[in-house]
PDB file of C-alpha atoms and ligand atoms in Angstrom:
ATOM      1  CA  MET A   1      17.669  -2.021   5.086  1.00  0.00           C
ATOM      2  CA  LYS A   2      15.786  -0.413   7.918  1.00  0.00           C
ATOM      3  CA  ARG A   3      15.032   3.267   8.437  1.00  0.00           C
ATOM      4  CA  LEU A   4      15.439   4.298  12.051  1.00  0.00           C
ATOM      5  CA  MET A   5      12.516   6.234  13.431  1.00  0.00           C
ATOM      6  CA  HIS A   6      12.735   9.435  15.500  1.00  0.00           C
ATOM      7  CA  THR A   7      16.286  10.370  14.594  1.00  0.00           C
ATOM      8  CA  CYS A   8      17.370  13.974  14.018  1.00  0.00           C
ATOM      9  CA  LEU A   9      18.462  13.101  10.486  1.00  0.00           C
ATOM     10  CA  PRO A  10      17.232  10.346   8.143  1.00  0.00           C
ATOM     11  CA  THR A  11      19.239   7.247   9.086  1.00  0.00           C
ATOM     12  CA  PHE A  12      19.238   3.922   7.247  1.00  0.00           C
ATOM     13  CA  VAL A  13      20.801   0.775   8.711  1.00  0.00           C
ATOM     14  CA  PHE A  14      21.957  -1.874   6.231  1.00  0.00           C
ATOM     15  CA  ASP A  15      22.778  -5.505   7.045  1.00  0.00           C
ATOM     16  CA  ALA A  16      25.993  -5.195   5.025  1.00  0.00           C
ATOM     17  CA  ARG A  17      27.973  -2.222   3.801  1.00  0.00           C
ATOM     18  CA  ALA A  18      27.803  -3.523   0.226  1.00  0.00           C
ATOM     19  CA  GLU A  19      24.042  -2.871   0.262  1.00  0.00           C
ATOM     20  CA  ALA A  20      24.544   0.725   1.366  1.00  0.00           C
ATOM     21  CA  GLU A  21      27.232   1.227  -1.267  1.00  0.00           C
ATOM     22  CA  ARG A  22      24.905  -0.108  -3.946  1.00  0.00           C
ATOM     23  CA  GLU A  23      22.067   2.149  -2.778  1.00  0.00           C
ATOM     24  CA  LEU A  24      24.211   5.274  -3.075  1.00  0.00           C
ATOM     25  CA  ALA A  25      25.839   4.207  -6.361  1.00  0.00           C
ATOM     26  CA  ASP A  26      22.358   3.593  -7.811  1.00  0.00           C
ATOM     27  CA  GLU A  27      21.256   7.061  -6.715  1.00  0.00           C
ATOM     28  CA  ILE A  28      24.308   8.648  -8.341  1.00  0.00           C
ATOM     29  CA  VAL A  29      23.790   6.691 -11.568  1.00  0.00           C
ATOM     30  CA  ALA A  30      20.135   7.769 -11.681  1.00  0.00           C
ATOM     31  CA  LEU A  31      21.147  11.391 -11.076  1.00  0.00           C
ATOM     32  CA  VAL A  32      23.793  11.422 -13.814  1.00  0.00           C
ATOM     33  CA  ARG A  33      21.403   9.724 -16.255  1.00  0.00           C
ATOM     34  CA  THR A  34      18.766  12.406 -15.679  1.00  0.00           C
ATOM     35  CA  LYS A  35      21.265  15.249 -15.568  1.00  0.00           C
ATOM     36  CA  PRO A  36      24.441  14.416 -17.525  1.00  0.00           C
ATOM     37  CA  GLU A  37      26.102  17.671 -16.328  1.00  0.00           C
ATOM     38  CA  THR A  38      25.802  16.560 -12.707  1.00  0.00           C
ATOM     39  CA  VAL A  39      28.353  18.103 -10.355  1.00  0.00           C
ATOM     40  CA  LEU A  40      29.427  15.517  -7.790  1.00  0.00           C
ATOM     41  CA  GLY A  41      31.256  16.169  -4.546  1.00  0.00           C
ATOM     42  CA  LEU A  42      33.561  13.260  -3.739  1.00  0.00           C
ATOM     43  CA  ALA A  43      35.405  11.946  -0.699  1.00  0.00           C
ATOM     44  CA  THR A  44      38.480   9.762  -0.197  1.00  0.00           C
ATOM     45  CA  GLY A  45      39.215   7.222   2.537  1.00  0.00           C
ATOM     46  CA  ASP A  46      38.148   3.644   3.095  1.00  0.00           C
ATOM     47  CA  THR A  47      34.461   4.570   3.380  1.00  0.00           C
ATOM     48  CA  PRO A  48      33.484   5.412  -0.244  1.00  0.00           C
ATOM     49  CA  VAL A  49      35.615   2.722  -1.967  1.00  0.00           C
ATOM     50  CA  GLY A  50      32.682   0.399  -2.667  1.00  0.00           C
ATOM     51  CA  VAL A  51      30.555   3.217  -4.112  1.00  0.00           C
ATOM     52  CA  TYR A  52      33.318   3.970  -6.620  1.00  0.00           C
ATOM     53  CA  ARG A  53      33.635   0.242  -7.423  1.00  0.00           C
ATOM     54  CA  ASP A  54      29.888   0.153  -8.162  1.00  0.00           C
ATOM     55  CA  LEU A  55      30.082   3.305 -10.330  1.00  0.00           C
ATOM     56  CA  HIS A  56      32.916   1.647 -12.265  1.00  0.00           C
ATOM     57  CA  ARG A  57      30.761  -1.451 -12.759  1.00  0.00           C
ATOM     58  CA  ALA A  58      27.786   0.631 -13.896  1.00  0.00           C
ATOM     59  CA  HIS A  59      29.998   2.397 -16.398  1.00  0.00           C
ATOM     60  CA  VAL A  60      31.385  -0.907 -17.742  1.00  0.00           C
ATOM     61  CA  ALA A  61      27.798  -2.160 -18.085  1.00  0.00           C
ATOM     62  CA  ARG A  62      27.105   1.006 -20.126  1.00  0.00           C
ATOM     63  CA  ALA A  63      24.466   2.073 -17.616  1.00  0.00           C
ATOM     64  CA  VAL A  64      26.016   5.514 -17.204  1.00  0.00           C
ATOM     65  CA  SER A  65      28.431   7.966 -18.824  1.00  0.00           C
ATOM     66  CA  PHE A  66      30.289  10.676 -16.931  1.00  0.00           C
ATOM     67  CA  ALA A  67      31.420  12.428 -20.117  1.00  0.00           C
ATOM     68  CA  ARG A  68      29.569  15.637 -19.216  1.00  0.00           C
ATOM     69  CA  ALA A  69      29.763  15.367 -15.433  1.00  0.00           C
ATOM     70  CA  SER A  70      32.269  17.089 -13.187  1.00  0.00           C
ATOM     71  CA  THR A  71      33.604  16.277  -9.745  1.00  0.00           C
ATOM     72  CA  PHE A  72      35.002  18.257  -6.823  1.00  0.00           C
ATOM     73  CA  ASN A  73      36.816  16.435  -4.044  1.00  0.00           C
ATOM     74  CA  LEU A  74      36.454  17.555  -0.462  1.00  0.00           C
ATOM     75  CA  ASP A  75      40.101  17.912   0.365  1.00  0.00           C
ATOM     76  CA  GLU A  76      43.777  17.399  -0.398  1.00  0.00           C
ATOM     77  CA  TYR A  77      46.954  17.338   1.675  1.00  0.00           C
ATOM     78  CA  LEU A  78      49.379  20.211   1.456  1.00  0.00           C
ATOM     79  CA  ASP A  79      53.152  19.893   1.379  1.00  0.00           C
ATOM     80  CA  LEU A  80      53.320  16.646  -0.647  1.00  0.00           C
ATOM     81  CA  ALA A  81      55.272  16.445  -3.913  1.00  0.00           C
ATOM     82  CA  ARG A  82      53.153  16.641  -7.031  1.00  0.00           C
ATOM     83  CA  ASP A  83      53.773  12.973  -7.885  1.00  0.00           C
ATOM     84  CA  ASP A  84      53.465  11.684  -4.308  1.00  0.00           C
ATOM     85  CA  PRO A  85      51.359   8.489  -4.473  1.00  0.00           C
ATOM     86  CA  ARG A  86      49.592   9.465  -1.258  1.00  0.00           C
ATOM     87  CA  ARG A  87      48.001  12.508  -2.769  1.00  0.00           C
ATOM     88  CA  PHE A  88      44.207  12.182  -2.871  1.00  0.00           C
ATOM     89  CA  ARG A  89      44.396  12.966  -6.619  1.00  0.00           C
ATOM     90  CA  ARG A  90      46.362   9.695  -7.120  1.00  0.00           C
ATOM     91  CA  TRP A  91      43.930   7.820  -4.896  1.00  0.00           C
ATOM     92  CA  MET A  92      40.945   9.091  -6.893  1.00  0.00           C
ATOM     93  CA  GLU A  93      42.625   8.097 -10.149  1.00  0.00           C
ATOM     94  CA  ALA A  94      43.233   4.556  -8.871  1.00  0.00           C
ATOM     95  CA  HIS A  95      39.763   4.061  -7.378  1.00  0.00           C
ATOM     96  CA  LEU A  96      37.549   5.931  -9.842  1.00  0.00           C
ATOM     97  CA  PHE A  97      38.865   8.373 -12.431  1.00  0.00           C
ATOM     98  CA  GLN A  98      40.860   5.890 -14.529  1.00  0.00           C
ATOM     99  CA  HIS A  99      37.883   3.524 -14.696  1.00  0.00           C
ATOM    100  CA  ILE A 100      35.226   5.926 -16.005  1.00  0.00           C
ATOM    101  CA  ASP A 101      34.894   8.387 -18.890  1.00  0.00           C
ATOM    102  CA  LEU A 102      35.039  11.553 -16.765  1.00  0.00           C
ATOM    103  CA  PRO A 103      37.136  14.091 -18.727  1.00  0.00           C
ATOM    104  CA  PRO A 104      40.354  14.684 -16.726  1.00  0.00           C
ATOM    105  CA  GLU A 105      39.832  18.451 -16.829  1.00  0.00           C
ATOM    106  CA  ASN A 106      36.459  17.968 -15.072  1.00  0.00           C
ATOM    107  CA  ALA A 107      38.015  16.210 -12.051  1.00  0.00           C
ATOM    108  CA  HIS A 108      38.843  18.870  -9.461  1.00  0.00           C
ATOM    109  CA  LEU A 109      40.702  18.710  -6.159  1.00  0.00           C
ATOM    110  CA  PRO A 110      41.733  21.652  -3.965  1.00  0.00           C
ATOM    111  CA  GLU A 111      45.404  21.126  -4.734  1.00  0.00           C
ATOM    112  CA  SER A 112      48.601  23.078  -5.095  1.00  0.00           C
ATOM    113  CA  THR A 113      50.393  21.775  -8.154  1.00  0.00           C
ATOM    114  CA  SER A 114      53.616  23.696  -7.704  1.00  0.00           C
ATOM    115  CA  SER A 115      55.479  25.328  -4.851  1.00  0.00           C
ATOM    116  CA  ALA A 116      54.627  28.670  -6.472  1.00  0.00           C
ATOM    117  CA  ASP A 117      50.912  28.074  -5.800  1.00  0.00           C
ATOM    118  CA  ASP A 118      49.713  30.056  -2.828  1.00  0.00           C
ATOM    119  CA  PRO A 119      47.346  27.706  -0.902  1.00  0.00           C
ATOM    120  CA  VAL A 120      45.066  30.577   0.133  1.00  0.00           C
ATOM    121  CA  THR A 121      44.578  31.490  -3.530  1.00  0.00           C
ATOM    122  CA  VAL A 122      44.042  27.805  -4.405  1.00  0.00           C
ATOM    123  CA  ALA A 123      41.239  27.673  -1.815  1.00  0.00           C
ATOM    124  CA  GLU A 124      39.573  30.831  -3.148  1.00  0.00           C
ATOM    125  CA  ARG A 125      39.784  29.592  -6.731  1.00  0.00           C
ATOM    126  CA  TYR A 126      38.189  26.298  -5.670  1.00  0.00           C
ATOM    127  CA  GLU A 127      35.153  28.067  -4.256  1.00  0.00           C
ATOM    128  CA  ALA A 128      34.839  30.046  -7.481  1.00  0.00           C
ATOM    129  CA  ALA A 129      35.171  26.880  -9.602  1.00  0.00           C
ATOM    130  CA  ILE A 130      32.369  25.131  -7.677  1.00  0.00           C
ATOM    131  CA  ARG A 131      30.133  28.173  -8.172  1.00  0.00           C
ATOM    132  CA  ALA A 132      31.029  28.392 -11.870  1.00  0.00           C
ATOM    133  CA  ALA A 133      30.109  24.712 -12.326  1.00  0.00           C
ATOM    134  CA  GLY A 134      26.648  25.501 -10.927  1.00  0.00           C
ATOM    135  CA  GLY A 135      27.133  24.139  -7.397  1.00  0.00           C
ATOM    136  CA  LEU A 136      27.266  20.590  -6.076  1.00  0.00           C
ATOM    137  CA  ASP A 137      24.277  18.369  -6.871  1.00  0.00           C
ATOM    138  CA  LEU A 138      25.302  15.602  -4.481  1.00  0.00           C
ATOM    139  CA  GLN A 139      28.125  15.372  -1.983  1.00  0.00           C
ATOM    140  CA  VAL A 140      29.451  11.982  -0.825  1.00  0.00           C
ATOM    141  CA  LEU A 141      30.745  12.150   2.763  1.00  0.00           C
ATOM    142  CA  GLY A 142      32.498   9.899   5.245  1.00  0.00           C
ATOM    143  CA  ILE A 143      32.880  10.848   8.906  1.00  0.00           C
ATOM    144  CA  GLY A 144      36.222  10.959  10.689  1.00  0.00           C
ATOM    145  CA  ARG A 145      36.365   9.371  14.131  1.00  0.00           C
ATOM    146  CA  ASN A 146      36.574  12.898  15.565  1.00  0.00           C
ATOM    147  CA  GLY A 147      33.468  13.923  13.609  1.00  0.00           C
ATOM    148  CA  HIS A 148      35.309  15.685  10.823  1.00  0.00           C
ATOM    149  CA  LEU A 149      33.710  16.162   7.414  1.00  0.00           C
ATOM    150  CA  GLY A 150      36.393  16.520   4.770  1.00  0.00           C
ATOM    151  CA  PHE A 151      39.176  17.979   6.893  1.00  0.00           C
ATOM    152  CA  ASN A 152      36.864  20.241   8.883  1.00  0.00           C
ATOM    153  CA  GLU A 153      38.433  19.336  12.183  1.00  0.00           C
ATOM    154  CA  PRO A 154      36.921  19.919  15.644  1.00  0.00           C
ATOM    155  CA  GLY A 155      36.281  23.648  16.111  1.00  0.00           C
ATOM    156  CA  SER A 156      35.390  24.298  12.455  1.00  0.00           C
ATOM    157  CA  SER A 157      32.421  26.626  12.191  1.00  0.00           C
ATOM    158  CA  ARG A 158      29.171  25.868  10.405  1.00  0.00           C
ATOM    159  CA  ALA A 159      29.903  28.854   8.121  1.00  0.00           C
ATOM    160  CA  SER A 160      33.497  27.900   7.213  1.00  0.00           C
ATOM    161  CA  ARG A 161      34.594  28.038   3.567  1.00  0.00           C
ATOM    162  CA  THR A 162      37.325  26.286   1.574  1.00  0.00           C
ATOM    163  CA  ARG A 163      40.589  27.033   3.372  1.00  0.00           C
ATOM    164  CA  VAL A 164      43.942  25.853   4.656  1.00  0.00           C
ATOM    165  CA  VAL A 165      43.663  23.829   7.885  1.00  0.00           C
ATOM    166  CA  ASP A 166      45.988  22.184  10.401  1.00  0.00           C
ATOM    167  CA  LEU A 167      45.225  18.488  10.778  1.00  0.00           C
ATOM    168  CA  HIS A 168      43.986  17.180  14.140  1.00  0.00           C
ATOM    169  CA  PRO A 169      46.188  14.682  16.038  1.00  0.00           C
ATOM    170  CA  LEU A 170      43.595  11.876  15.654  1.00  0.00           C
ATOM    171  CA  THR A 171      43.331  12.513  11.898  1.00  0.00           C
ATOM    172  CA  ARG A 172      47.117  12.337  11.563  1.00  0.00           C
ATOM    173  CA  ALA A 173      47.272   9.195  13.739  1.00  0.00           C
ATOM    174  CA  ASP A 174      44.615   7.529  11.535  1.00  0.00           C
ATOM    175  CA  ALA A 175      46.722   8.343   8.444  1.00  0.00           C
ATOM    176  CA  ALA A 176      50.036   7.154   9.956  1.00  0.00           C
ATOM    177  CA  GLY A 177      49.733   3.652   8.490  1.00  0.00           C
ATOM    178  CA  VAL A 178      49.410   4.937   4.927  1.00  0.00           C
ATOM    179  CA  PHE A 179      52.372   7.274   5.394  1.00  0.00           C
ATOM    180  CA  GLY A 180      54.633   4.749   7.156  1.00  0.00           C
ATOM    181  CA  GLY A 181      54.771   6.625  10.452  1.00  0.00           C
ATOM    182  CA  LEU A 182      53.201   9.658  12.089  1.00  0.00           C
ATOM    183  CA  GLU A 183      56.247  11.828  11.380  1.00  0.00           C
ATOM    184  CA  HIS A 184      55.611  11.484   7.618  1.00  0.00           C
ATOM    185  CA  VAL A 185      51.936  12.547   7.739  1.00  0.00           C
ATOM    186  CA  PRO A 186      51.401  16.093   6.406  1.00  0.00           C
ATOM    187  CA  LYS A 187      50.433  18.671   8.990  1.00  0.00           C
ATOM    188  CA  ARG A 188      48.241  20.792   6.727  1.00  0.00           C
ATOM    189  CA  ALA A 189      45.543  20.351   4.106  1.00  0.00           C
ATOM    190  CA  ILE A 190      43.055  22.332   2.043  1.00  0.00           C
ATOM    191  CA  THR A 191      39.437  21.406   2.673  1.00  0.00           C
ATOM    192  CA  MET A 192      36.050  22.562   1.490  1.00  0.00           C
ATOM    193  CA  GLY A 193      34.418  24.366   4.395  1.00  0.00           C
ATOM    194  CA  VAL A 194      31.318  23.175   6.241  1.00  0.00           C
ATOM    195  CA  GLY A 195      29.385  26.058   4.646  1.00  0.00           C
ATOM    196  CA  THR A 196      30.678  25.021   1.211  1.00  0.00           C
ATOM    197  CA  ILE A 197      29.699  21.371   1.750  1.00  0.00           C
ATOM    198  CA  PHE A 198      26.266  22.334   3.055  1.00  0.00           C
ATOM    199  CA  GLU A 199      25.456  24.196  -0.165  1.00  0.00           C
ATOM    200  CA  ALA A 200      25.323  20.820  -1.955  1.00  0.00           C
ATOM    201  CA  ALA A 201      21.720  19.998  -2.901  1.00  0.00           C
ATOM    202  CA  ARG A 202      22.037  16.488  -1.390  1.00  0.00           C
ATOM    203  CA  LEU A 203      24.387  15.178   1.286  1.00  0.00           C
ATOM    204  CA  ARG A 204      24.895  11.411   1.410  1.00  0.00           C
ATOM    205  CA  VAL A 205      26.883  10.292   4.419  1.00  0.00           C
ATOM    206  CA  LEU A 206      28.367   6.825   4.891  1.00  0.00           C
ATOM    207  CA  ALA A 207      29.779   5.224   8.051  1.00  0.00           C
ATOM    208  CA  PHE A 208      30.858   1.605   8.295  1.00  0.00           C
ATOM    209  CA  GLY A 209      32.404  -0.646  10.923  1.00  0.00           C
ATOM    210  CA  ALA A 210      32.696  -0.742  14.700  1.00  0.00           C
ATOM    211  CA  ARG A 211      35.292   2.065  14.754  1.00  0.00           C
ATOM    212  CA  LYS A 212      32.576   4.503  13.626  1.00  0.00           C
ATOM    213  CA  ALA A 213      29.947   3.397  16.175  1.00  0.00           C
ATOM    214  CA  GLU A 214      30.798   6.115  18.702  1.00  0.00           C
ATOM    215  CA  ILE A 215      30.876   8.999  16.231  1.00  0.00           C
ATOM    216  CA  VAL A 216      27.623   7.791  14.634  1.00  0.00           C
ATOM    217  CA  ARG A 217      25.978   7.910  18.061  1.00  0.00           C
ATOM    218  CA  ARG A 218      27.362  11.395  18.717  1.00  0.00           C
ATOM    219  CA  THR A 219      26.314  12.583  15.253  1.00  0.00           C
ATOM    220  CA  LEU A 220      22.722  11.628  16.008  1.00  0.00           C
ATOM    221  CA  HIS A 221      22.408  12.125  19.761  1.00  0.00           C
ATOM    222  CA  ASP A 222      24.884  14.780  20.941  1.00  0.00           C
ATOM    223  CA  PRO A 223      23.834  18.439  21.027  1.00  0.00           C
ATOM    224  CA  MET A 224      24.968  20.320  17.941  1.00  0.00           C
ATOM    225  CA  THR A 225      28.547  21.457  18.503  1.00  0.00           C
ATOM    226  CA  SER A 226      31.598  22.400  16.487  1.00  0.00           C
ATOM    227  CA  ALA A 227      33.527  19.982  18.748  1.00  0.00           C
ATOM    228  CA  PHE A 228      31.909  17.255  16.596  1.00  0.00           C
ATOM    229  CA  VAL A 229      31.355  18.812  13.194  1.00  0.00           C
ATOM    230  CA  SER A 230      29.171  15.912  12.008  1.00  0.00           C
ATOM    231  CA  THR A 231      26.474  17.044  14.494  1.00  0.00           C
ATOM    232  CA  PHE A 232      25.805  19.933  12.058  1.00  0.00           C
ATOM    233  CA  LEU A 233      24.504  17.450   9.475  1.00  0.00           C
ATOM    234  CA  ARG A 234      20.981  17.521  10.923  1.00  0.00           C
ATOM    235  CA  GLU A 235      20.700  21.146   9.709  1.00  0.00           C
ATOM    236  CA  HIS A 236      20.789  20.166   6.033  1.00  0.00           C
ATOM    237  CA  GLY A 237      17.468  19.860   4.228  1.00  0.00           C
ATOM    238  CA  ASP A 238      18.338  16.781   2.120  1.00  0.00           C
ATOM    239  CA  VAL A 239      20.738  14.601   4.050  1.00  0.00           C
ATOM    240  CA  LYS A 240      20.774  10.807   4.470  1.00  0.00           C
ATOM    241  CA  LEU A 241      23.034   8.748   6.699  1.00  0.00           C
ATOM    242  CA  PHE A 242      23.783   5.182   5.556  1.00  0.00           C
ATOM    243  CA  VAL A 243      25.350   2.892   8.151  1.00  0.00           C
ATOM    244  CA  ASP A 244      26.023  -0.811   8.497  1.00  0.00           C
ATOM    245  CA  ARG A 245      25.055  -2.790  11.623  1.00  0.00           C
ATOM    246  CA  GLU A 246      28.499  -2.391  13.219  1.00  0.00           C
ATOM    247  CA  ALA A 247      28.522   1.397  12.861  1.00  0.00           C
ATOM    248  CA  ALA A 248      24.918   1.502  14.136  1.00  0.00           C
ATOM    249  CA  ALA A 249      25.652  -0.656  17.203  1.00  0.00           C
ATOM    250  CA  GLN A 250      25.558   2.129  19.814  1.00  0.00           C
ATOM    251  CA  ILE A 251      22.458   3.839  18.427  1.00  0.00           C
ATOM    252  CA  LEU A 252      20.636   0.513  18.127  1.00  0.00           C
ATOM    253  CA  ASP A 253      21.481  -0.190  21.796  1.00  0.00           C
ATOM    254  CA  GLU A 254      20.034   3.179  22.797  1.00  0.00           C
ATOM    255  CA  HIS A 255      16.910   2.680  20.685  1.00  0.00           C
ATOM    256  CA  ARG A 256      16.349  -0.725  22.288  1.00  0.00           C
ATOM    257  CA  ALA A 257      16.761   0.738  25.754  1.00  0.00           C
ATOM    258  CA  ARG A 258      14.001   3.319  25.175  1.00  0.00           C
TER     259      ARG A 258
HETATM  260  C1  LIG B   1      39.670  11.314   5.903  1.00  0.00           C
HETATM  261  C2  LIG B   1      39.030  12.302   4.883  1.00  0.00           C
HETATM  262  C3  LIG B   1      37.551  12.381   5.074  1.00  0.00           C
HETATM  263  C4  LIG B   1      37.049  10.991   5.372  1.00  0.00           C
HETATM  264  C5  LIG B   1      37.490  10.598   6.750  1.00  0.00           C
HETATM  265  C6  LIG B   1      37.171   9.155   7.146  1.00  0.00           C
HETATM  266  O1  LIG B   1      40.817  11.793   6.462  1.00  0.00           O
HETATM  267  N1  LIG B   1      39.606  13.598   4.816  1.00  0.00           N
HETATM  268  O2  LIG B   1      36.937  12.958   3.944  1.00  0.00           O
HETATM  269  O3  LIG B   1      35.659  10.943   5.296  1.00  0.00           O
HETATM  270  O4  LIG B   1      38.839  10.936   6.969  1.00  0.00           O
HETATM  271  O5  LIG B   1      38.099   8.250   6.626  1.00  0.00           O
HETATM  272  P1  LIG B   1      37.779   6.720   6.404  1.00  0.00           P
HETATM  273  O6  LIG B   1      36.716   6.657   5.360  1.00  0.00           O
HETATM  274  O7  LIG B   1      39.068   6.107   5.906  1.00  0.00           O
HETATM  275  O8  LIG B   1      37.325   6.193   7.715  1.00  0.00           O
END
């Protein structure tokens, strides 16, 4: 692992994504061991899968218990049936929740569970629940190819709170495979806001693979702009960006050219 010098936010390049995943999983395990009531912010998508695998392993090895921890996911689709397998709640169960001893009532997502739930009220209650839990100790983040954090799509303000959002065309196109066609991808979601995410004590951001190389370069080198929400990350006081060589390709090229 190599720390890049002179970047606007602390950036660590790993030879393989598995090393980055291990680094973050180890940090989370250490945090939960010191503070069993840790409040974790979690993300879905391909990016954090290996971190959850390593947390599962640590739990099996009895290195950590999540019995007193709680979790808040960044986002959830709207307009999917409660038992739809593509809900992020189902995804979290398959990749993490069913493998660890986190009490089910401590695993939160910003979700409507019945058609009677008003999404605006769901979003407000989510903010209140995060506050009541004492705030997020560490938030795990991936970056969308359009720079989104959670579902804070281009144009989201730095001050935004948990709310209902319309999904960006690129976000929906990226999800089309999972949904078996673009026409089946939900158009709306509830997401933590940028302001909500930035209240986490630590932000740990992961980006892997060549498809993230452009957004990683923009995140570090573009002027701060809501057109690429990830450019706001440099404003946080305890943020780290973990990338593999493929995702770092464009920034490494620029560093070499200097
Ligand atoms: C998804 C999620 C984000 C995630 C991002 C990247 O749609 N809402 O939280 O970080 O897009 O996804 P992936 O990790 O699959 O590249």
